[in-house]
CSV table of C-alpha atoms in Angstrom, one decimal:
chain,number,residue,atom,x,y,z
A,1,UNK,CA,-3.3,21.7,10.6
A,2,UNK,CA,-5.5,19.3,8.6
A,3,UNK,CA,-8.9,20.3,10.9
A,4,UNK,CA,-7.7,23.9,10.3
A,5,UNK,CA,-6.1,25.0,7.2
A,6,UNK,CA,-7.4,21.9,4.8
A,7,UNK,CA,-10.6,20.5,5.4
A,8,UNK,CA,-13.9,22.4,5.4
A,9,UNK,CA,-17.7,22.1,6.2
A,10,UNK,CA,-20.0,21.7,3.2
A,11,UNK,CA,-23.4,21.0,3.4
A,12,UNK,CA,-22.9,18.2,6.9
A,13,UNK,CA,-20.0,16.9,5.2
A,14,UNK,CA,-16.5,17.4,4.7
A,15,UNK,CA,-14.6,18.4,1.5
A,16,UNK,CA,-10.9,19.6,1.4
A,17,UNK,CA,-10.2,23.3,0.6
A,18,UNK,CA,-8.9,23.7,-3.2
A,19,UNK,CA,-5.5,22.4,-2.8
A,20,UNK,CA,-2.9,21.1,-5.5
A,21,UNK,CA,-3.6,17.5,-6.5
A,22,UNK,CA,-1.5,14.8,-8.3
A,23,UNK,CA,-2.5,16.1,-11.7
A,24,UNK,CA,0.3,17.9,-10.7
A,25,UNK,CA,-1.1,20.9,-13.0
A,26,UNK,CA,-1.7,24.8,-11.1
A,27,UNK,CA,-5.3,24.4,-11.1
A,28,UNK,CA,-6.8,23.6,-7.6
A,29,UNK,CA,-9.0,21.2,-7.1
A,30,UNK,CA,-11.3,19.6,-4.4
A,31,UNK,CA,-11.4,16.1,-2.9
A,32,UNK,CA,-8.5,15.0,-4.2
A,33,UNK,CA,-8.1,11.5,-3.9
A,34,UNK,CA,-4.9,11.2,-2.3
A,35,UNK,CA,-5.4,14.4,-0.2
A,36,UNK,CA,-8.9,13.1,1.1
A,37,UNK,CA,-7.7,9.6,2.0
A,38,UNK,CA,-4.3,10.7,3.2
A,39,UNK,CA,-6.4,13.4,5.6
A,40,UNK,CA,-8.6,10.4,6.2
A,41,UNK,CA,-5.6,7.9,7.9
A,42,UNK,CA,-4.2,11.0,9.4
A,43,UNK,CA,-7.4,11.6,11.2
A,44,UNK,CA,-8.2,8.3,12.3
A,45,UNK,CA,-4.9,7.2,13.7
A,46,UNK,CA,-4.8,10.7,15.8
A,47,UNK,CA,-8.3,9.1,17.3
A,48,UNK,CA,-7.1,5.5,17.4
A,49,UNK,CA,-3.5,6.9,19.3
A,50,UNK,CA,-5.6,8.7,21.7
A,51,UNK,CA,-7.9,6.2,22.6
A,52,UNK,CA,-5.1,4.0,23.3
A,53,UNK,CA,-3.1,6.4,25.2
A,54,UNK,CA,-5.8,7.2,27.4
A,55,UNK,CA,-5.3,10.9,26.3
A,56,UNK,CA,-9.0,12.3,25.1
A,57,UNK,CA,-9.1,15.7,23.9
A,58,UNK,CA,-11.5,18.0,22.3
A,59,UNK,CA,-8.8,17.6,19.6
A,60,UNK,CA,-9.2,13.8,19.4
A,61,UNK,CA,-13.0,14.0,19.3
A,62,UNK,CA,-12.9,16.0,16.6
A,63,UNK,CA,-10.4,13.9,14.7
A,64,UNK,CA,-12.5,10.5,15.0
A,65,UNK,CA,-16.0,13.3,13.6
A,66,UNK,CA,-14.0,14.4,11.0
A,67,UNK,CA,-12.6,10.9,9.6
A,68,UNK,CA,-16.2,9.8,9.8
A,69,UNK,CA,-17.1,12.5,7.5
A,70,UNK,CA,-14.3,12.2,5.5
A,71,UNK,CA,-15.4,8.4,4.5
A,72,UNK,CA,-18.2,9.4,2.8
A,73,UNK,CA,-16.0,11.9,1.0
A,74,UNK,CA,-14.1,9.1,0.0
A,75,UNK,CA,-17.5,6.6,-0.8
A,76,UNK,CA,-18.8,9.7,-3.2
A,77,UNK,CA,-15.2,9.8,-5.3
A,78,UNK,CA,-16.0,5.6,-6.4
A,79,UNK,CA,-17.8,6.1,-9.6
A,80,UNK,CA,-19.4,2.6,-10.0
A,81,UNK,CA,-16.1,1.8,-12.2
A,82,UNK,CA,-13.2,3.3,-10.2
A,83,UNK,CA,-12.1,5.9,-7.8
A,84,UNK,CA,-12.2,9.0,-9.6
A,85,UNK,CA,-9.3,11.7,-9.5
A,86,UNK,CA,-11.1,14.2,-7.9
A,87,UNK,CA,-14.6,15.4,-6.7
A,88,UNK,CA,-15.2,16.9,-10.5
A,89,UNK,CA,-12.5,14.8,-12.2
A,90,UNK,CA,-14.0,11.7,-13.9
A,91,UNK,CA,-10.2,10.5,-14.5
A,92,UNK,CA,-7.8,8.1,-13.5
A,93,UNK,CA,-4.7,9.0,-11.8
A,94,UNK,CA,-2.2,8.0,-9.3
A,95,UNK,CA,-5.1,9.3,-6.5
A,96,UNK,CA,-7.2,7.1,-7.3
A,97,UNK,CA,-5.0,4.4,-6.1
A,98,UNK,CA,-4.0,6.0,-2.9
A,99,UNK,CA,-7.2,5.2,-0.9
A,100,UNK,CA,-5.7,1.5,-1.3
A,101,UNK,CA,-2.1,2.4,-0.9
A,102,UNK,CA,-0.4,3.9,0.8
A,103,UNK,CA,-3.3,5.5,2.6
A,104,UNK,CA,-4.5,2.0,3.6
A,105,UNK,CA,-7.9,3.4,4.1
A,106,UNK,CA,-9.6,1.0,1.5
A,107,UNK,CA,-8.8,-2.7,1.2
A,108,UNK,CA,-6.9,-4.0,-1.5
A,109,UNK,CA,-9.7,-6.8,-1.4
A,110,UNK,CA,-12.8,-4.4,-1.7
A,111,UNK,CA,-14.6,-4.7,-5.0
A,112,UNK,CA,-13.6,-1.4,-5.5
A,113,UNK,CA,-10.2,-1.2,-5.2
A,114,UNK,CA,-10.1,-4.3,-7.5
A,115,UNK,CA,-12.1,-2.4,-10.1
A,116,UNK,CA,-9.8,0.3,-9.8
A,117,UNK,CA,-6.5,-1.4,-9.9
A,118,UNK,CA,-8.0,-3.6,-13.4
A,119,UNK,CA,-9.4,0.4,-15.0
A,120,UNK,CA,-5.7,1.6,-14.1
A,121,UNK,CA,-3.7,-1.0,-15.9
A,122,UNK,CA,-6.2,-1.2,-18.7
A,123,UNK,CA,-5.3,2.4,-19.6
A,124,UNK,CA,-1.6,1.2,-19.6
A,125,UNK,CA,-2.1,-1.8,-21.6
A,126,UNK,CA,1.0,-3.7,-20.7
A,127,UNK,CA,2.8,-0.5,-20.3
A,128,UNK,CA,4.8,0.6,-17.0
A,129,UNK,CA,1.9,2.7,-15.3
A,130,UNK,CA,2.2,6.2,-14.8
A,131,UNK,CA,0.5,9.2,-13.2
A,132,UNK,CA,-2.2,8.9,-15.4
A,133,UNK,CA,-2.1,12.3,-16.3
A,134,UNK,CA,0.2,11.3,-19.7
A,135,UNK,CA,1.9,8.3,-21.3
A,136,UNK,CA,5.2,8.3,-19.5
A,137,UNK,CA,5.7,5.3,-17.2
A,138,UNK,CA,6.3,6.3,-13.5
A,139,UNK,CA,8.4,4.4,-10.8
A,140,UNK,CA,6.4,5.3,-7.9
A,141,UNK,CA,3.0,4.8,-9.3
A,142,UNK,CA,4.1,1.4,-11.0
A,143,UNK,CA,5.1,0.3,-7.2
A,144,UNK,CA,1.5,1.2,-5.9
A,145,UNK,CA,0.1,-0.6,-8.1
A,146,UNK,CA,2.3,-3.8,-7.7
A,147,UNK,CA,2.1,-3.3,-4.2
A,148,UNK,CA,-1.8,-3.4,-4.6
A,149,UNK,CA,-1.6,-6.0,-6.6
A,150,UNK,CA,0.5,-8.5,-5.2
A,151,UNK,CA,-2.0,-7.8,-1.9
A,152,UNK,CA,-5.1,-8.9,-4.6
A,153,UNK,CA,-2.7,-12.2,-5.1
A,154,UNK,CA,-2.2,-11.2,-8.9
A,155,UNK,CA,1.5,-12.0,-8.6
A,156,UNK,CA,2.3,-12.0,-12.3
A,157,UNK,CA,0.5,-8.8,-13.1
A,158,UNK,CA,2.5,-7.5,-9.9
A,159,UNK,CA,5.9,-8.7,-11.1
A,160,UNK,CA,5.0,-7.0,-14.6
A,161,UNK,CA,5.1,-3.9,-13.0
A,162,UNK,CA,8.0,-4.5,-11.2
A,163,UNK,CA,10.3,-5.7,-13.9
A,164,UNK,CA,9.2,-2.8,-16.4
A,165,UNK,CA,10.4,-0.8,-13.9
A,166,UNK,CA,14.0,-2.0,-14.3
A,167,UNK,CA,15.4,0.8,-16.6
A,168,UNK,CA,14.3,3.6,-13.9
A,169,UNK,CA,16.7,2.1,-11.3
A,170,UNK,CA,20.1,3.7,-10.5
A,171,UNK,CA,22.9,2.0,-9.0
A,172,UNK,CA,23.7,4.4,-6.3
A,173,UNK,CA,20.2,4.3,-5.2
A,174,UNK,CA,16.6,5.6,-6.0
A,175,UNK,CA,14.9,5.6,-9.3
A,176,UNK,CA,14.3,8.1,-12.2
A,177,UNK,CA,11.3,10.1,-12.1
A,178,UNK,CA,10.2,9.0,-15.4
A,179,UNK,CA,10.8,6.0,-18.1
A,180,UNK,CA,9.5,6.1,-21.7
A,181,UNK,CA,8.2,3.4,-23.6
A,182,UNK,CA,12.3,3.0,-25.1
A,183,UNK,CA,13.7,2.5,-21.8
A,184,UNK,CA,14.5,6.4,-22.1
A,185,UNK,CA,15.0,8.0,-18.0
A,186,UNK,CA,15.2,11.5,-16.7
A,187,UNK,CA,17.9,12.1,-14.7
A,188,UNK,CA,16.2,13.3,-11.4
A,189,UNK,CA,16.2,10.6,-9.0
A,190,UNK,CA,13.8,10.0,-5.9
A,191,UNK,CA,13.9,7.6,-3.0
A,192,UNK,CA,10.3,7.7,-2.3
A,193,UNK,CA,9.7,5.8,-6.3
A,194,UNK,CA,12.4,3.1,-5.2
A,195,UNK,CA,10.6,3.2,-1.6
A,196,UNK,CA,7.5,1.9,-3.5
A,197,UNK,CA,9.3,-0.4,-5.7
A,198,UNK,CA,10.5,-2.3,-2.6
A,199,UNK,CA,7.6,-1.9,-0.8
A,200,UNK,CA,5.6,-3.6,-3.4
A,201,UNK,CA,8.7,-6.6,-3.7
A,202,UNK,CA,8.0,-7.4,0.1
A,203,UNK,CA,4.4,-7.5,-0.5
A,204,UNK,CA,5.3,-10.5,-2.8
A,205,UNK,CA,6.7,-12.6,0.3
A,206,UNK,CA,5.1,-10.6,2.9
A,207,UNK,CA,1.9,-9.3,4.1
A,208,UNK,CA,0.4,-8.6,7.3
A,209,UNK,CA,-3.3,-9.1,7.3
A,210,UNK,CA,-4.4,-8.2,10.8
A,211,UNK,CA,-2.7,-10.5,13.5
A,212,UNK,CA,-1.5,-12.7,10.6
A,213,UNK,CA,1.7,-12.7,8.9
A,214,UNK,CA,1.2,-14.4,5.2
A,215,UNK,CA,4.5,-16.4,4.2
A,216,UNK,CA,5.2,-16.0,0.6
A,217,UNK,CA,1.6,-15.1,-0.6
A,218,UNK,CA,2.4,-14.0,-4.1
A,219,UNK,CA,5.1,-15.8,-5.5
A,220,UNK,CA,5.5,-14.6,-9.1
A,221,UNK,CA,5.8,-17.7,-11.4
A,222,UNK,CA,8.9,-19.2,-11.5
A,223,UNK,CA,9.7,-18.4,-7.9
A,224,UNK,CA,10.7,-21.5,-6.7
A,225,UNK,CA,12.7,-20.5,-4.2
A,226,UNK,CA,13.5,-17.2,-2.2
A,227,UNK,CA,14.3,-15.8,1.1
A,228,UNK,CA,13.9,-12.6,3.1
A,229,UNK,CA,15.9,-11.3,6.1
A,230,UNK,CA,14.6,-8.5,8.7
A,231,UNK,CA,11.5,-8.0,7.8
A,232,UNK,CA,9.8,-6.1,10.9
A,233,UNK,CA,6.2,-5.7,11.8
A,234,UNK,CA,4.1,-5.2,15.0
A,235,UNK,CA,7.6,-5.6,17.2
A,236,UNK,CA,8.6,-8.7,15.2
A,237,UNK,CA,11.2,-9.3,13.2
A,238,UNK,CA,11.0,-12.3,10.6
A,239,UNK,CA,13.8,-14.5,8.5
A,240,UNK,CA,12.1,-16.6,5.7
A,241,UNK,CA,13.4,-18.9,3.6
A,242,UNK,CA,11.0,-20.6,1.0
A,243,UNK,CA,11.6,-23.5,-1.6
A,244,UNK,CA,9.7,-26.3,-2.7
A,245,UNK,CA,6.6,-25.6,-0.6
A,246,UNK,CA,8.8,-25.8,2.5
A,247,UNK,CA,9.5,-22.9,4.7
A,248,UNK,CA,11.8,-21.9,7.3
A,249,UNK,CA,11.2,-19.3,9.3
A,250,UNK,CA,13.1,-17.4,12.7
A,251,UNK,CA,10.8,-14.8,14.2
A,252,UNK,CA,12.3,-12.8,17.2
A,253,UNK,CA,10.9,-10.4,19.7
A,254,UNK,CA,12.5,-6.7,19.0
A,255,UNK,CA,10.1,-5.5,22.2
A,256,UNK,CA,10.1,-5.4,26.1
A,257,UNK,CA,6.3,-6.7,25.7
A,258,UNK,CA,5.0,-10.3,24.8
A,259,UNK,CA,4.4,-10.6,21.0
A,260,UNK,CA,2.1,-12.9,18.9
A,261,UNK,CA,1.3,-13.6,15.4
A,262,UNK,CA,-0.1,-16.5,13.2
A,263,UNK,CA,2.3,-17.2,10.7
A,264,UNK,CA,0.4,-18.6,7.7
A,265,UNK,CA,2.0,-20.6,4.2
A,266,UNK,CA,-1.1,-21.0,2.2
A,267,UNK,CA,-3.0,-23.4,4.3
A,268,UNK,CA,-0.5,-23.8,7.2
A,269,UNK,CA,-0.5,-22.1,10.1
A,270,UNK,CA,1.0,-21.8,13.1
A,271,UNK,CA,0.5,-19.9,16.4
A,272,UNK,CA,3.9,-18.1,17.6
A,273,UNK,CA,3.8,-16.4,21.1
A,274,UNK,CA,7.2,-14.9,21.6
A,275,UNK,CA,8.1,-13.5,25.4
A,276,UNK,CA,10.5,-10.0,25.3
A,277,UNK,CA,13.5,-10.6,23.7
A,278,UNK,CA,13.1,-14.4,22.7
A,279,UNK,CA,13.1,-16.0,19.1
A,280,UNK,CA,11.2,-18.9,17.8
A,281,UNK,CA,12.6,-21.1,14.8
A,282,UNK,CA,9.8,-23.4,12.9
A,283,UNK,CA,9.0,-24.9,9.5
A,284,UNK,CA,6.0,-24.5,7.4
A,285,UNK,CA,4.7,-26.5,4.4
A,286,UNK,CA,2.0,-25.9,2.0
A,287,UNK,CA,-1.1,-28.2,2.1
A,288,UNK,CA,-4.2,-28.0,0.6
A,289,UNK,CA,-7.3,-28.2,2.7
């Protein structure tokens, strides 16, 4: 569908057709941000899957071309200052952060996500971040940006964000659409904002970088202590506790493969190889190198 019916050929590269972006206004546009680096982690993990699957196609070939292409789409939307909305939108808005998350096509370290992620809340000033099309304060875009935060170790700029965010949460689950600068919410509710939200809170005590699992990487201040309990990645799944630069941690096995992973607590680390099915229990404590 995406080598189809939304990306074309212009001029050796690739642009998407005139689609809908997250201006969220009737007026088409091309390269959106988010469209472009979504069609961008589509295309690359269709490639990686069947590489690994042994499974090349004409299909597969075509996917790995296109996401090639599709990078420099991406490269010619960062404007020296931040990623711009669109191909011929100078703005900032909610795409602009979505080459860094949840795309995951752009690290959360590159200069230019950090450039990016400092433009964005500079236009909110302290504010709950919206869309960036208006003033309103919006749920989900506030947990992008904590989550990309939190991954830049800002932790208090993170937890900002998060705790602004407060007002938008319902009891029975998600989070309103929308939240003025009163504490005012709409009363349309969406589990993808929440989805965000939390997804930015783990980030806070856990982040997978590669083959290593980071322990409590951006403890907001005043966190001295907290715990975590399920947290799955790459087949593992991990129980944390943390206080006073001390951590306890149970990792087990969910697969019928061997898994490994270097569990890290700011300086400590510690190689776990964990058979099918088995669980390893270990402490961790902060030193300085």
């Amino acid at each position: 569908f995406v080598l189809h019916a939304v990306l074309v050929e212009r001029a050796g590269g690739l642009d998407t057709r005139p689609l809908v972006g997250s201006h969220e206004a009737d007026a088409p546009v091309v390269n959106d941000g988010a469209t472009v680096a979504a069609c961008l982690r589509l295309l690359r993990d269709t490639a990686l899957a069947a590489r690994l699957l042994g499974r090349q196609s004409p299909t597969a070939r075509r996917a790995a071309q296109a996401a090639r292409l599709l990078h420099s789409s991406l490269d010619r939307l960062y404007n020296g200052r931040y990623f711009q909305a669109s191909r011929d939108d100078d703005r900032l808005n909610t795409s602009s952060l979505a080459p860094t998350y949840p795309a995951g096509v752009v690290s959360a370290t590159d200069q230019r996500a950090r450039l990016t992620a400092e433009a964005y809340r500079a236009m909110y000033a302290g504010r709950l971040v919206g869309h960036g099309n208006g003033p309103l304060g919006f749920p989900w875009s506030a947990g992008i940006m904590s989550r990309i935060l939190a991954f830049q170790g800002r932790s208090a700029e993170a937890w900002e964000q998060l705790d602004l965010a407060r007002p938008a949460l319902c009891a029975q689950g998600g989070s309103a659409e929308y939240c003025d600068d009163a504490g005012r919410w709409n009363a349309q509710y969406f589990s993808t904002a929440q989805a965000a939200l939390c997804s930015a809170l783990h980030a806070l005590v856990l982040q997978r970088h590669g083959r290593t699992l980071r322990l409590f990487p951006s403890l907001p201040p005043g966190w001295d202590r907290c715990s975590f309990r399920g947290f799955q990645s790459r087949g593992l799944s991990v129980d944390a506790s943390y206080e006073g630069g001390r951590a306890e941690i149970e990792a087990r096995n969910l697969t019928e493969q061997p898994r490994g992973a270097v569990f890290c607590l700011g300086a400590a680390r510690r190689v776990v190889q964990l058979g099918p099915g088995s669980t390893s229990r270990f402490v961790l404590e902060e030193r300085r190198d």
